[in-house]
Amino acid sequence: MKFKLAQRTQKLLPSPTLTLNARIKQMQAQGQDIINLTAGELDFPTPKNVCAAAKKAIDEDFTKYTASGGTTELKKAIVAKFKKDNQLNYTVEQVMASDGAKQALFNAFFTLTEPGAEVIMASPCWGTYVEQIKLSGAKPVMIKLKPPFNLQAKQIQTKINKRTRVILLNYPANPTGATISLTELKKIAELAVENKIWVIADEVYEKLTFKLENFISIASLNSKIFKQTITINGLSKAQAMTGWRIGYAAGPKNIIQQMEKIQAQITSNPCSITQKAAIQGLKKGQAFQKKAQINLKKRRDYLVSELSQIKQLSFSEPQGGFYFWVEIKPRYKKSQIDSIKWCQKLLKKTGVAVIPAEAFYAQGGFRMSFAANLNDLKKAMRRIKSFLDE
Ligand code: PLP
């Protein structure tokens, strides 16, 4: 007799980035010179004021359980952030903190969907969405975007049916860096309201746009869409706090209550020390964000000029985030590039690590992070060019 395992976890895909990173570490341990452009995190240290707040929390023994959805002090800081940055007027009961935006997203999918429900989303996409939706028993319904990857309402409209429960938006997007225009956001909001469909808006790259003042939260467009949007954000990308695990969600009170209930039974509160650090990051994060933006823009501009000269590759200029989505032009018209093999070969021959398109539900290209210093990016470009010229 065989021991049985749950189907749902057997069907779950491992994180391709983590698998790739294990291979990279192994190669580095063997002494190979690797330029790792797979990172989903900024290469800057967490701001000092944020770290100081965490140290103070430890010294003051702020090290016990808190309310599952975060302390009132943190919730107030989240409310103030939404008001100041996004013109969103949430109450303390309408927000919660989580162990990263990832957990906030899971809480939202688990609350809003169930077997038989459909979630409309765009690809190329961050793979975690697909796995979380599947874990909730629902079905991801993909809109396959083409360059420049700006999602349009009419594409969503063709996928709506009576099973549609959620429209998932992520802008600026991982992995393409594409955003959604205000005109399209308004149309998407109209569609969602007309058809009574929830919107989950993942705004974690909000602070890393190259035109910061232009970011618009869909929930801020009008009072109707406000009532049916769950806004997700976090400090991983905005304050270089990936390891601290802190994200947050906002939405209607009854939905946030359900999401807190799930969290209370799964992980309880996000780390108490991190919560104190996050308050600093939320209140005093602007200087760091400005610095990060200037730095990232320099790297982005460098890569735009370099990549434009490589005839074997095409790319879309990222409008936010810190990734380039690069497509590999096949040598022969009808051939199809196997990007997994291509990226493996690139890594083996040049030591440059990028993530193949397949990890993002796409083909024929790769995601290249520019959260790496300019010298490494220059070295990587030289190596990629000579690899392609071989
Ligand atoms: N949303 C998107 C689009 C991401 O790319 C990531 C991380 O890569 C997250 C959410 C998760 O962020 P966190 O570290 O807050 O869980």
Coordinates of C-alpha atoms and ligand atoms in Angstrom, one line a residue:
M1 CA 0.0 0.0 0.0
K2 CA 1.3 3.5 -0.9
F3 CA 1.1 6.5 1.4
K4 CA -1.0 9.2 -0.2
L5 CA -0.2 12.8 -0.6
A6 CA -2.4 15.8 -1.3
Q7 CA -3.0 16.4 -5.1
R8 CA -2.9 20.2 -4.6
T9 CA 0.6 20.3 -3.3
Q10 CA 1.9 17.8 -5.9
K11 CA 0.5 20.0 -8.6
L12 CA 2.2 23.1 -7.1
L13 CA 5.3 24.2 -9.1
P14 CA 8.5 24.9 -7.2
S15 CA 9.7 28.5 -7.5
P16 CA 11.9 28.6 -10.6
T17 CA 14.0 31.4 -9.2
L18 CA 14.8 29.5 -6.1
T19 CA 15.8 26.5 -8.1
L20 CA 18.0 28.6 -10.3
N21 CA 19.5 30.3 -7.3
A22 CA 20.5 27.0 -5.8
R23 CA 22.4 26.2 -9.1
I24 CA 24.1 29.6 -9.1
K25 CA 25.2 29.1 -5.5
Q26 CA 26.6 25.7 -6.4
M27 CA 28.6 27.3 -9.3
Q28 CA 29.9 30.1 -7.1
A29 CA 31.0 27.6 -4.5
Q30 CA 33.0 25.9 -7.2
G31 CA 34.8 29.2 -7.7
Q32 CA 33.0 30.3 -11.0
D33 CA 32.6 34.0 -11.7
I34 CA 28.8 34.4 -11.8
I35 CA 26.9 37.6 -12.6
N36 CA 23.5 37.0 -11.0
L37 CA 20.8 39.0 -12.8
T38 CA 17.9 36.9 -11.4
A39 CA 17.3 38.9 -8.3
G40 CA 13.8 40.1 -7.3
E41 CA 15.2 42.5 -4.8
L42 CA 17.1 45.7 -4.6
D43 CA 20.9 45.5 -4.1
F44 CA 20.8 48.5 -1.7
P45 CA 20.9 47.9 2.1
T46 CA 17.7 48.5 4.1
P47 CA 17.7 52.2 5.2
K48 CA 19.4 52.9 8.5
N49 CA 16.4 54.6 10.1
V50 CA 14.4 51.4 9.5
C51 CA 17.1 49.2 11.0
A52 CA 17.3 51.5 14.0
A53 CA 13.6 51.2 14.7
A54 CA 14.0 47.4 14.7
K55 CA 16.9 47.6 17.1
K56 CA 14.9 49.8 19.4
A57 CA 12.0 47.4 19.2
I58 CA 14.3 44.5 20.4
D59 CA 15.8 46.7 23.2
E60 CA 12.3 47.6 24.4
D61 CA 11.2 43.9 24.3
F62 CA 8.6 44.5 21.6
T63 CA 9.0 40.8 20.8
K64 CA 5.7 39.2 21.6
Y65 CA 2.5 38.3 19.7
T66 CA 0.6 41.3 18.3
A67 CA -2.9 41.4 16.8
S68 CA -2.9 39.0 13.8
G69 CA -3.4 41.7 11.2
G70 CA -0.7 44.0 12.8
T71 CA -0.7 46.6 15.5
T72 CA -3.0 49.6 15.5
E73 CA 0.1 51.8 15.2
L74 CA 1.2 50.1 12.0
K75 CA -2.3 50.1 10.6
K76 CA -2.5 53.8 11.2
A77 CA 0.8 54.3 9.4
I78 CA -0.6 52.2 6.4
V79 CA -3.8 54.3 6.4
A80 CA -1.7 57.5 6.4
K81 CA 0.5 56.2 3.5
F82 CA -2.6 55.4 1.4
K83 CA -4.0 58.8 2.0
K84 CA -0.8 60.7 1.3
D85 CA 0.5 58.7 -1.7
N86 CA -2.6 57.3 -3.3
Q87 CA -5.5 59.6 -2.3
L88 CA -7.2 56.5 -0.8
N89 CA -9.3 57.0 2.4
Y90 CA -9.2 53.7 4.3
T91 CA -10.0 53.3 7.9
V92 CA -7.9 51.3 10.3
E93 CA -10.5 48.4 10.0
Q94 CA -10.0 48.4 6.3
V95 CA -6.2 47.6 6.3
M96 CA -4.1 44.7 7.5
A97 CA -0.4 43.8 7.6
S98 CA 1.0 40.4 6.4
D99 CA 4.3 38.5 6.1
G100 CA 5.0 40.1 2.8
A101 CA 2.7 41.1 0.0
K102 CA 2.8 37.4 -1.0
Q103 CA 0.8 36.4 2.1
A104 CA -1.6 39.4 1.6
L105 CA -2.2 38.1 -1.9
F106 CA -2.8 34.6 -0.8
N107 CA -5.3 35.8 1.9
A108 CA -7.1 37.7 -0.8
F109 CA -7.3 34.9 -3.3
F110 CA -8.4 32.5 -0.6
T111 CA -11.1 34.9 0.6
L112 CA -12.5 35.8 -2.8
T113 CA -12.2 32.7 -4.9
E114 CA -13.1 29.0 -4.7
P115 CA -13.2 26.0 -7.0
G116 CA -15.0 27.0 -10.2
A117 CA -14.1 30.7 -9.9
E118 CA -11.9 32.3 -12.5
V119 CA -9.3 35.0 -12.1
I120 CA -8.5 37.1 -15.2
M121 CA -4.8 38.1 -15.4
A122 CA -2.1 39.1 -17.9
S123 CA 1.0 37.1 -18.9
P124 CA 4.0 37.3 -18.9
C125 CA 3.3 37.3 -15.1
W126 CA 4.8 36.6 -11.8
G127 CA 4.5 32.8 -11.3
T128 CA 3.3 33.0 -7.7
Y129 CA -0.1 34.4 -8.8
V130 CA -0.8 31.2 -10.8
E131 CA 0.2 28.9 -8.0
Q132 CA -1.8 30.8 -5.3
I133 CA -4.9 30.9 -7.5
K134 CA -4.6 27.2 -8.1
L135 CA -4.1 26.5 -4.3
S136 CA -7.4 28.4 -3.8
G137 CA -9.0 26.0 -6.2
A138 CA -9.7 28.7 -8.8
K139 CA -8.6 29.0 -12.4
P140 CA -6.2 31.6 -13.8
V141 CA -7.5 32.9 -17.1
M142 CA -4.5 34.4 -19.0
I143 CA -4.4 37.3 -21.4
K144 CA -1.2 36.8 -23.4
L145 CA 0.2 40.2 -23.9
K146 CA 2.5 41.3 -26.7
P147 CA 5.1 44.1 -26.5
P148 CA 4.8 46.7 -25.1
F149 CA 2.7 44.6 -22.7
N150 CA 0.2 47.4 -21.6
L151 CA -3.0 45.7 -20.6
Q152 CA -6.2 46.9 -22.2
A153 CA -9.8 46.7 -21.0
K154 CA -11.1 45.2 -24.2
Q155 CA -8.7 42.3 -23.7
I156 CA -10.2 41.7 -20.3
Q157 CA -13.8 42.0 -21.6
T158 CA -13.3 39.0 -24.0
K159 CA -12.5 36.8 -20.9
I160 CA -15.4 37.8 -18.7
N161 CA -18.1 35.2 -18.1
K162 CA -20.3 34.2 -15.2
R163 CA -17.4 32.4 -13.5
T164 CA -15.2 35.4 -13.4
R165 CA -14.6 36.4 -9.8
V166 CA -11.5 38.6 -9.9
I167 CA -9.5 40.8 -12.2
L168 CA -5.9 40.8 -11.1
L169 CA -3.8 43.8 -12.0
N170 CA 0.0 44.3 -11.4
Y171 CA 1.5 47.6 -12.6
P172 CA 4.3 48.3 -12.9
A173 CA 4.5 44.6 -13.8
N174 CA 6.9 41.9 -12.9
P175 CA 8.4 40.8 -15.3
T176 CA 7.8 43.3 -18.1
G177 CA 8.0 46.7 -16.2
A178 CA 4.9 47.7 -18.1
T179 CA 2.2 49.9 -16.6
I180 CA -1.5 50.5 -17.4
S181 CA -2.6 53.9 -18.8
L182 CA -5.1 56.0 -16.9
T183 CA -7.6 55.7 -19.8
E184 CA -7.4 51.9 -19.6
L185 CA -7.5 51.9 -15.8
K186 CA -10.8 53.8 -16.0
K187 CA -12.2 51.4 -18.5
I188 CA -11.1 48.4 -16.5
A189 CA -12.8 49.9 -13.4
E190 CA -16.0 50.4 -15.4
L191 CA -15.9 46.8 -16.5
A192 CA -15.4 45.5 -13.0
V193 CA -18.2 47.6 -11.6
E194 CA -20.6 46.7 -14.4
N195 CA -20.0 43.0 -14.0
K196 CA -19.6 43.0 -10.2
I197 CA -16.1 41.5 -10.3
W198 CA -13.5 42.1 -7.6
V199 CA -10.2 43.7 -8.5
I200 CA -6.9 42.8 -6.8
A201 CA -4.4 45.5 -7.5
D202 CA -0.8 44.5 -6.7
E203 CA 1.1 47.8 -6.4
V204 CA 4.4 46.6 -4.9
Y205 CA 6.4 48.3 -7.6
E206 CA 4.5 51.6 -7.2
K207 CA 7.6 53.4 -5.8
L208 CA 9.9 52.2 -8.5
T209 CA 8.4 53.9 -11.5
F210 CA 10.5 56.2 -13.6
K211 CA 7.7 58.8 -13.4
L212 CA 6.8 58.5 -9.7
E213 CA 4.2 61.3 -9.7
N214 CA 2.1 59.4 -12.3
F215 CA 1.2 56.3 -10.3
I216 CA -2.5 55.9 -9.9
S217 CA -4.2 53.3 -7.7
I218 CA -7.3 51.9 -9.5
A219 CA -9.2 52.1 -6.2
S220 CA -8.8 55.8 -6.1
L221 CA -10.7 56.4 -9.4
N222 CA -14.2 56.5 -7.9
S223 CA -16.2 55.3 -4.9
K224 CA -17.7 52.3 -6.7
I225 CA -14.4 50.7 -7.7
F226 CA -13.0 51.6 -4.2
K227 CA -15.6 49.3 -2.7
Q228 CA -14.6 46.3 -4.8
T229 CA -10.8 46.6 -4.9
I230 CA -8.3 44.9 -2.7
T231 CA -5.1 47.0 -2.9
I232 CA -1.9 45.1 -2.1
N233 CA 1.4 46.7 -1.3
G234 CA 4.5 46.1 0.8
L235 CA 7.9 47.3 1.8
S236 CA 10.1 44.6 0.2
K237 CA 10.6 46.6 -3.0
A238 CA 9.9 50.1 -1.7
Q239 CA 12.4 50.0 1.3
A240 CA 14.7 47.1 0.3
M241 CA 13.1 45.0 3.0
T242 CA 12.6 41.6 1.3
G243 CA 14.0 39.5 4.1
W244 CA 12.0 41.3 6.8
R245 CA 8.7 40.0 5.4
I246 CA 6.2 42.8 5.6
G247 CA 3.3 43.6 3.2
Y248 CA -0.2 45.0 3.6
A249 CA -3.6 44.9 2.1
A250 CA -6.6 47.3 2.1
G251 CA -10.2 46.9 1.0
P252 CA -13.8 46.6 2.3
K253 CA -13.9 45.9 6.0
N254 CA -15.7 42.5 5.7
I255 CA -13.1 41.3 3.2
I256 CA -10.2 42.4 5.4
Q257 CA -11.8 40.6 8.4
Q258 CA -12.0 37.4 6.4
M259 CA -8.4 37.8 5.3
E260 CA -7.3 38.4 8.9
K261 CA -9.1 35.3 9.9
I262 CA -7.1 33.2 7.4
Q263 CA -3.9 34.8 8.5
A264 CA -4.7 34.3 12.2
Q265 CA -5.0 30.5 11.6
I266 CA -2.0 30.2 9.4
T267 CA 0.8 32.5 10.5
S268 CA -0.6 34.9 13.1
N269 CA 1.0 38.4 13.1
P270 CA 3.9 39.5 10.9
C271 CA 7.1 39.7 13.0
S272 CA 6.6 42.3 15.8
I273 CA 10.1 43.8 15.3
T274 CA 9.5 44.1 11.5
Q275 CA 6.2 45.9 12.2
K276 CA 8.1 48.7 14.1
A277 CA 10.6 48.9 11.3
A278 CA 7.8 49.1 8.7
I279 CA 6.3 52.1 10.5
Q280 CA 9.6 54.0 10.0
G281 CA 9.7 52.9 6.3
L282 CA 6.1 54.0 5.7
K283 CA 6.5 57.4 7.4
K284 CA 10.0 58.3 6.3
G285 CA 10.7 56.4 3.2
Q286 CA 10.8 59.1 0.6
A287 CA 14.5 59.9 0.6
F288 CA 15.5 56.3 0.1
Q289 CA 12.9 55.9 -2.7
K290 CA 14.2 58.9 -4.5
K291 CA 17.8 57.7 -4.3
A292 CA 16.8 54.2 -5.5
Q293 CA 14.8 55.7 -8.4
I294 CA 17.7 57.9 -9.6
N295 CA 20.1 54.9 -9.3
L296 CA 17.8 52.5 -11.1
K297 CA 17.1 55.0 -13.9
K298 CA 20.8 55.3 -14.6
R299 CA 21.1 51.5 -14.9
R300 CA 17.9 51.3 -17.0
D301 CA 19.1 53.9 -19.4
Y302 CA 22.5 52.2 -19.8
L303 CA 20.8 48.9 -20.6
V304 CA 18.4 50.5 -23.1
S305 CA 21.4 51.9 -25.0
E306 CA 23.3 48.6 -24.9
L307 CA 20.4 46.3 -25.7
S308 CA 19.3 48.5 -28.6
Q309 CA 22.6 47.7 -30.3
I310 CA 22.1 43.9 -30.1
K311 CA 20.3 42.7 -33.2
Q312 CA 19.6 39.2 -31.9
L313 CA 17.5 40.6 -29.0
S314 CA 14.4 42.8 -28.7
F315 CA 13.1 44.4 -25.5
S316 CA 10.5 46.8 -24.1
E317 CA 11.7 49.7 -22.1
P318 CA 10.5 49.2 -18.5
Q319 CA 8.3 51.9 -17.1
G320 CA 8.8 50.8 -13.6
G321 CA 10.3 48.0 -11.4
F322 CA 13.8 46.7 -12.0
Y323 CA 13.5 44.1 -14.7
F324 CA 14.0 44.0 -18.5
W325 CA 11.9 41.6 -20.5
V326 CA 14.1 40.5 -23.4
E327 CA 13.0 38.4 -26.4
I328 CA 15.4 36.3 -28.3
K329 CA 14.9 36.6 -32.1
P330 CA 15.0 33.1 -33.6
R331 CA 17.8 32.6 -36.2
Y332 CA 15.5 31.0 -38.6
K333 CA 12.0 32.3 -39.3
K334 CA 10.0 29.3 -38.2
S335 CA 12.1 28.1 -35.4
Q336 CA 11.1 28.6 -31.8
I337 CA 13.6 29.5 -29.1
D338 CA 13.7 27.2 -26.1
S339 CA 14.5 29.8 -23.6
I340 CA 15.1 27.4 -20.8
K341 CA 17.9 25.7 -22.8
W342 CA 19.2 29.1 -24.0
C343 CA 19.5 30.5 -20.5
Q344 CA 21.2 27.3 -19.2
K345 CA 23.7 27.6 -22.0
L346 CA 24.2 31.3 -21.3
L347 CA 24.9 30.5 -17.6
K348 CA 27.2 27.7 -18.4
K349 CA 29.3 29.5 -21.0
T350 CA 29.4 33.0 -19.6
G351 CA 28.3 32.9 -16.0
V352 CA 25.5 35.3 -16.6
A353 CA 22.3 34.2 -14.9
V354 CA 18.9 35.4 -16.1
I355 CA 15.4 33.8 -15.7
P356 CA 13.8 32.0 -18.7
A357 CA 10.5 33.3 -20.0
E358 CA 8.8 30.0 -19.2
A359 CA 8.9 30.9 -15.5
F360 CA 6.6 33.8 -16.3
Y361 CA 4.1 31.8 -18.4
A362 CA 5.7 33.1 -21.7
Q363 CA 8.2 31.8 -24.3
G364 CA 11.2 32.9 -26.3
G365 CA 13.0 35.3 -23.9
F366 CA 14.1 36.0 -20.4
R367 CA 13.8 38.4 -17.5
M368 CA 17.0 40.3 -16.6
S369 CA 17.1 42.2 -13.3
F370 CA 18.9 45.4 -13.1
A371 CA 19.1 45.4 -9.4
A372 CA 22.8 44.9 -9.7
N373 CA 25.7 47.4 -9.8
L374 CA 26.6 49.2 -13.0
N375 CA 30.0 47.4 -13.3
D376 CA 28.3 44.0 -13.2
L377 CA 25.7 45.1 -15.7
K378 CA 28.5 46.2 -18.0
K379 CA 30.4 43.0 -17.6
A380 CA 27.2 41.0 -18.2
M381 CA 26.4 42.9 -21.4
R382 CA 29.9 42.3 -22.8
R383 CA 29.5 38.6 -22.1
I384 CA 26.0 38.3 -23.6
K385 CA 27.2 40.1 -26.8
S386 CA 30.1 37.7 -27.3
F387 CA 27.8 34.7 -26.5
L388 CA 25.4 35.9 -29.2
D389 CA 28.2 36.5 -31.7
E390 CA 29.7 33.0 -31.4
Ligands
PLP1 N1 4.1 41.0 -6.1 C1 5.0 41.0 -7.1 C2 4.6 41.4 -8.5 C3 6.3 40.6 -6.9 O1 7.2 40.6 -7.9 C4 6.7 40.2 -5.6 C5 8.1 39.7 -5.3 O2 8.9 39.5 -6.2 C6 5.7 40.2 -4.6 C7 4.5 40.6 -4.9 C8 6.0 39.7 -3.2 O3 6.6 40.7 -2.4 P1 6.8 40.4 -0.8 O4 8.3 40.2 -0.7 O5 6.3 41.6 -0.2 O6 6.1 39.1 -0.5

